[in-house]
Amino acid sequence: MSVSLILAQKGNDVVTVTSQSTLADAVDILAMRKIGAVVVVNKDKTVCGILSERDIVRQIAETGAEALQESVSHCMTSKVVSCDTSETIDGLMEKMTTGRFRHLPVIENGELVGLISIGDVVKRKIEQAERDADEMKRYIAG
Ligand code: AMP
């Protein structure tokens, strides 16, 4: 299954913040939207980073609760690994495993068009395994 098919099912909505937002703003958004990461964008909507709950936990562990007043730019990851719509689930799994992260922004012609989380990937893998098992059962039953 390709990224474009996943996006056709889940939509193109991506929750973003700017690098000037505070960590407190980001925490509110993560909690309200029940998500684990936000993509950081410039004014022209190009991607300049990603901030996950892990970055925020690390920052609070280092500097305490005052960290929440710091700007996103201080603790986001700037070197973002992304994917495009033609990539497959197996390719995404490989990127997530190698990079040890759970989120992949989808970028097409320089534009942010979606976000795939590890949950999206696992869901499709389970569905695929169930389809394969059903097919095998039907085959065995003749
Ligand atoms: P996650 O597992 O996605 O919560 O993120 C773990 C760490 O990897 C955090 O420091 C994130 O900022 C970073 N990270 C998450 N997604 C990406 C990505 N697509 N490219 C680069 N770093 C990422």
mmCIF file of C-alpha atoms and ligand atoms in Angstrom:
data_model
loop_
_atom_site.group_PDB
_atom_site.id
_atom_site.type_symbol
_atom_site.label_atom_id
_atom_site.label_comp_id
_atom_site.label_asym_id
_atom_site.label_seq_id
_atom_site.Cartn_x
_atom_site.Cartn_y
_atom_site.Cartn_z
ATOM 1 C CA MET A 1 0.000 0.000 0.000
ATOM 2 C CA SER A 2 1.276 3.469 -0.898
ATOM 3 C CA VAL A 3 1.327 6.713 1.059
ATOM 4 C CA SER A 4 -1.197 8.254 -1.376
ATOM 5 C CA LEU A 5 -3.698 5.491 -0.520
ATOM 6 C CA ILE A 6 -3.211 6.022 3.222
ATOM 7 C CA LEU A 7 -3.765 9.769 2.769
ATOM 8 C CA ALA A 8 -6.894 9.102 0.714
ATOM 9 C CA GLN A 9 -8.243 7.246 3.773
ATOM 10 C CA LYS A 10 -7.048 9.502 6.585
ATOM 11 C CA GLY A 11 -6.987 12.898 4.876
ATOM 12 C CA ASN A 12 -4.384 15.611 4.403
ATOM 13 C CA ASP A 13 -4.830 17.442 7.681
ATOM 14 C CA VAL A 14 -1.496 18.163 9.417
ATOM 15 C CA VAL A 15 -1.280 19.968 12.743
ATOM 16 C CA THR A 16 1.462 22.588 12.545
ATOM 17 C CA VAL A 17 3.088 25.247 14.726
ATOM 18 C CA THR A 18 5.657 27.942 13.967
ATOM 19 C CA SER A 19 9.145 27.852 15.476
ATOM 20 C CA GLN A 20 8.299 30.978 17.518
ATOM 21 C CA SER A 21 5.436 29.206 19.319
ATOM 22 C CA THR A 22 6.195 28.254 22.917
ATOM 23 C CA LEU A 23 6.417 24.680 24.152
ATOM 24 C CA ALA A 24 3.358 25.481 26.291
ATOM 25 C CA ASP A 25 1.416 26.264 23.064
ATOM 26 C CA ALA A 26 2.629 22.991 21.556
ATOM 27 C CA VAL A 27 1.658 21.014 24.692
ATOM 28 C CA ASP A 28 -1.878 22.476 24.520
ATOM 29 C CA ILE A 29 -2.178 21.477 20.877
ATOM 30 C CA LEU A 30 -0.805 17.947 21.418
ATOM 31 C CA ALA A 31 -3.233 17.418 24.321
ATOM 32 C CA MET A 32 -6.247 18.935 22.562
ATOM 33 C CA ARG A 33 -5.692 17.045 19.298
ATOM 34 C CA LYS A 34 -4.615 13.821 21.061
ATOM 35 C CA ILE A 35 -1.477 13.546 18.924
ATOM 36 C CA GLY A 36 2.218 12.910 19.592
ATOM 37 C CA ALA A 37 3.930 15.398 17.287
ATOM 38 C CA VAL A 38 3.472 18.646 15.406
ATOM 39 C CA VAL A 39 5.227 19.721 12.236
ATOM 40 C CA VAL A 40 7.009 23.084 12.485
ATOM 41 C CA VAL A 41 6.480 25.350 9.485
ATOM 42 C CA ASN A 42 7.766 28.688 8.203
ATOM 43 C CA LYS A 43 5.464 31.546 7.158
ATOM 44 C CA ASP A 44 5.446 30.193 3.598
ATOM 45 C CA LYS A 45 4.295 26.792 4.990
ATOM 46 C CA THR A 46 7.576 25.044 4.182
ATOM 47 C CA VAL A 47 8.690 22.541 6.823
ATOM 48 C CA CYS A 48 11.519 23.646 9.140
ATOM 49 C CA GLY A 49 11.223 21.049 11.903
ATOM 50 C CA ILE A 50 9.249 18.505 13.856
ATOM 51 C CA LEU A 51 8.460 18.544 17.575
ATOM 52 C CA SER A 52 7.327 15.419 19.359
ATOM 53 C CA GLU A 53 6.229 14.771 22.927
ATOM 54 C CA ARG A 54 9.646 13.181 23.493
ATOM 55 C CA ASP A 55 11.409 16.474 22.732
ATOM 56 C CA ILE A 56 9.223 18.253 25.277
ATOM 57 C CA VAL A 57 9.768 15.591 27.965
ATOM 58 C CA ARG A 58 13.533 15.762 27.385
ATOM 59 C CA GLN A 59 13.533 19.565 27.662
ATOM 60 C CA ILE A 60 11.497 19.527 30.886
ATOM 61 C CA ALA A 61 13.806 16.876 32.345
ATOM 62 C CA GLU A 62 16.782 19.104 31.527
ATOM 63 C CA THR A 63 15.528 22.525 32.614
ATOM 64 C CA GLY A 64 12.327 21.958 34.587
ATOM 65 C CA ALA A 65 8.855 23.385 34.029
ATOM 66 C CA GLU A 66 10.255 26.762 32.839
ATOM 67 C CA ALA A 67 11.073 24.916 29.626
ATOM 68 C CA LEU A 68 7.424 25.390 28.671
ATOM 69 C CA GLN A 69 8.103 29.116 28.101
ATOM 70 C CA GLU A 70 10.903 28.361 25.618
ATOM 71 C CA SER A 71 10.277 28.555 21.904
ATOM 72 C CA VAL A 72 9.721 25.472 19.790
ATOM 73 C CA SER A 73 12.869 26.312 17.791
ATOM 74 C CA HIS A 74 14.991 25.432 20.860
ATOM 75 C CA CYS A 75 14.022 21.811 21.068
ATOM 76 C CA MET A 76 12.550 20.762 17.711
ATOM 77 C CA THR A 77 14.408 18.459 15.337
ATOM 78 C CA SER A 78 15.450 20.557 12.334
ATOM 79 C CA LYS A 79 16.725 17.794 10.103
ATOM 80 C CA VAL A 80 13.377 16.294 9.168
ATOM 81 C CA VAL A 81 13.134 12.995 7.342
ATOM 82 C CA SER A 82 10.076 13.041 5.087
ATOM 83 C CA CYS A 83 8.423 10.794 2.534
ATOM 84 C CA ASP A 84 6.491 11.344 -0.667
ATOM 85 C CA THR A 85 3.150 9.981 -1.804
ATOM 86 C CA SER A 86 4.618 7.215 -3.961
ATOM 87 C CA GLU A 87 6.423 5.441 -1.101
ATOM 88 C CA THR A 88 5.181 2.138 0.315
ATOM 89 C CA ILE A 89 4.346 1.095 3.871
ATOM 90 C CA ASP A 90 7.449 -1.085 3.997
ATOM 91 C CA GLY A 91 9.585 1.907 2.990
ATOM 92 C CA LEU A 92 8.024 4.006 5.757
ATOM 93 C CA MET A 93 8.640 1.248 8.319
ATOM 94 C CA GLU A 94 12.250 1.152 7.252
ATOM 95 C CA LYS A 95 12.622 4.941 7.641
ATOM 96 C CA MET A 96 10.930 4.944 11.056
ATOM 97 C CA THR A 97 12.988 2.001 12.316
ATOM 98 C CA THR A 98 16.288 3.386 11.056
ATOM 99 C CA GLY A 99 15.579 6.924 12.305
ATOM 100 C CA ARG A 100 13.976 5.716 15.574
ATOM 101 C CA PHE A 101 10.962 8.026 15.251
ATOM 102 C CA ARG A 102 7.226 7.529 14.822
ATOM 103 C CA HIS A 103 6.175 10.344 12.510
ATOM 104 C CA LEU A 104 6.840 11.090 8.839
ATOM 105 C CA PRO A 105 5.666 14.284 7.139
ATOM 106 C CA VAL A 106 4.586 13.723 3.545
ATOM 107 C CA ILE A 107 6.023 16.313 1.178
ATOM 108 C CA GLU A 108 5.048 16.594 -2.471
ATOM 109 C CA ASN A 109 6.667 19.257 -4.700
ATOM 110 C CA GLY A 110 7.956 21.048 -1.623
ATOM 111 C CA GLU A 111 4.484 21.199 -0.068
ATOM 112 C CA LEU A 112 3.400 19.505 3.171
ATOM 113 C CA VAL A 113 0.469 17.271 2.164
ATOM 114 C CA GLY A 114 0.119 14.868 5.096
ATOM 115 C CA LEU A 115 1.597 13.151 8.114
ATOM 116 C CA ILE A 116 1.949 9.408 8.621
ATOM 117 C CA SER A 117 2.322 8.109 12.165
ATOM 118 C CA ILE A 118 3.506 4.695 13.275
ATOM 119 C CA GLY A 119 -0.130 4.034 14.248
ATOM 120 C CA ASP A 120 -1.212 4.518 10.613
ATOM 121 C CA VAL A 121 1.482 2.087 9.474
ATOM 122 C CA VAL A 122 0.699 -0.592 12.078
ATOM 123 C CA LYS A 123 -3.055 -0.357 11.334
ATOM 124 C CA ARG A 124 -2.460 -1.050 7.609
ATOM 125 C CA LYS A 125 -0.003 -3.874 8.365
ATOM 126 C CA ILE A 126 -2.557 -5.580 10.631
ATOM 127 C CA GLU A 127 -5.291 -5.192 7.997
ATOM 128 C CA GLN A 128 -2.956 -6.684 5.390
ATOM 129 C CA ALA A 129 -2.085 -9.636 7.683
ATOM 130 C CA GLU A 130 -5.808 -10.271 8.290
ATOM 131 C CA ARG A 131 -6.523 -10.204 4.548
ATOM 132 C CA ASP A 132 -3.639 -12.639 3.906
ATOM 133 C CA ALA A 133 -4.885 -14.993 6.665
ATOM 134 C CA ASP A 134 -8.453 -14.963 5.237
ATOM 135 C CA GLU A 135 -7.099 -15.705 1.766
ATOM 136 C CA MET A 136 -5.041 -18.600 3.134
ATOM 137 C CA LYS A 137 -8.074 -20.021 5.000
ATOM 138 C CA ARG A 138 -10.204 -19.836 1.839
ATOM 139 C CA TYR A 139 -7.415 -21.491 -0.152
ATOM 140 C CA ILE A 140 -7.044 -24.329 2.382
ATOM 141 C CA ALA A 141 -10.832 -24.807 2.597
ATOM 142 C CA GLY A 142 -10.776 -25.244 -1.178
HETATM 143 P P1 AMP B 1 8.803 10.383 17.801
HETATM 144 O O1 AMP B 1 9.187 8.947 18.005
HETATM 145 O O2 AMP B 1 8.228 10.626 16.428
HETATM 146 O O3 AMP B 1 7.947 10.901 18.908
HETATM 147 O O4 AMP B 1 10.146 11.259 17.805
HETATM 148 C C1 AMP B 1 11.329 10.882 18.449
HETATM 149 C C2 AMP B 1 12.408 11.917 18.093
HETATM 150 O O5 AMP B 1 12.623 11.935 16.674
HETATM 151 C C3 AMP B 1 12.091 13.358 18.474
HETATM 152 O O6 AMP B 1 13.294 14.003 18.808
HETATM 153 C C4 AMP B 1 11.523 13.969 17.205
HETATM 154 O O7 AMP B 1 11.731 15.365 17.076
HETATM 155 C C5 AMP B 1 12.313 13.236 16.135
HETATM 156 N N1 AMP B 1 11.537 12.992 14.916
HETATM 157 C C6 AMP B 1 10.247 12.599 14.828
HETATM 158 N N2 AMP B 1 9.881 12.450 13.556
HETATM 159 C C7 AMP B 1 10.957 12.775 12.802
HETATM 160 C C8 AMP B 1 11.224 12.832 11.398
HETATM 161 N N3 AMP B 1 10.303 12.516 10.487
HETATM 162 N N4 AMP B 1 12.455 13.241 10.989
HETATM 163 C C9 AMP B 1 13.414 13.550 11.892
HETATM 164 N N5 AMP B 1 13.229 13.487 13.223
HETATM 165 C C10 AMP B 1 12.018 13.117 13.681
#
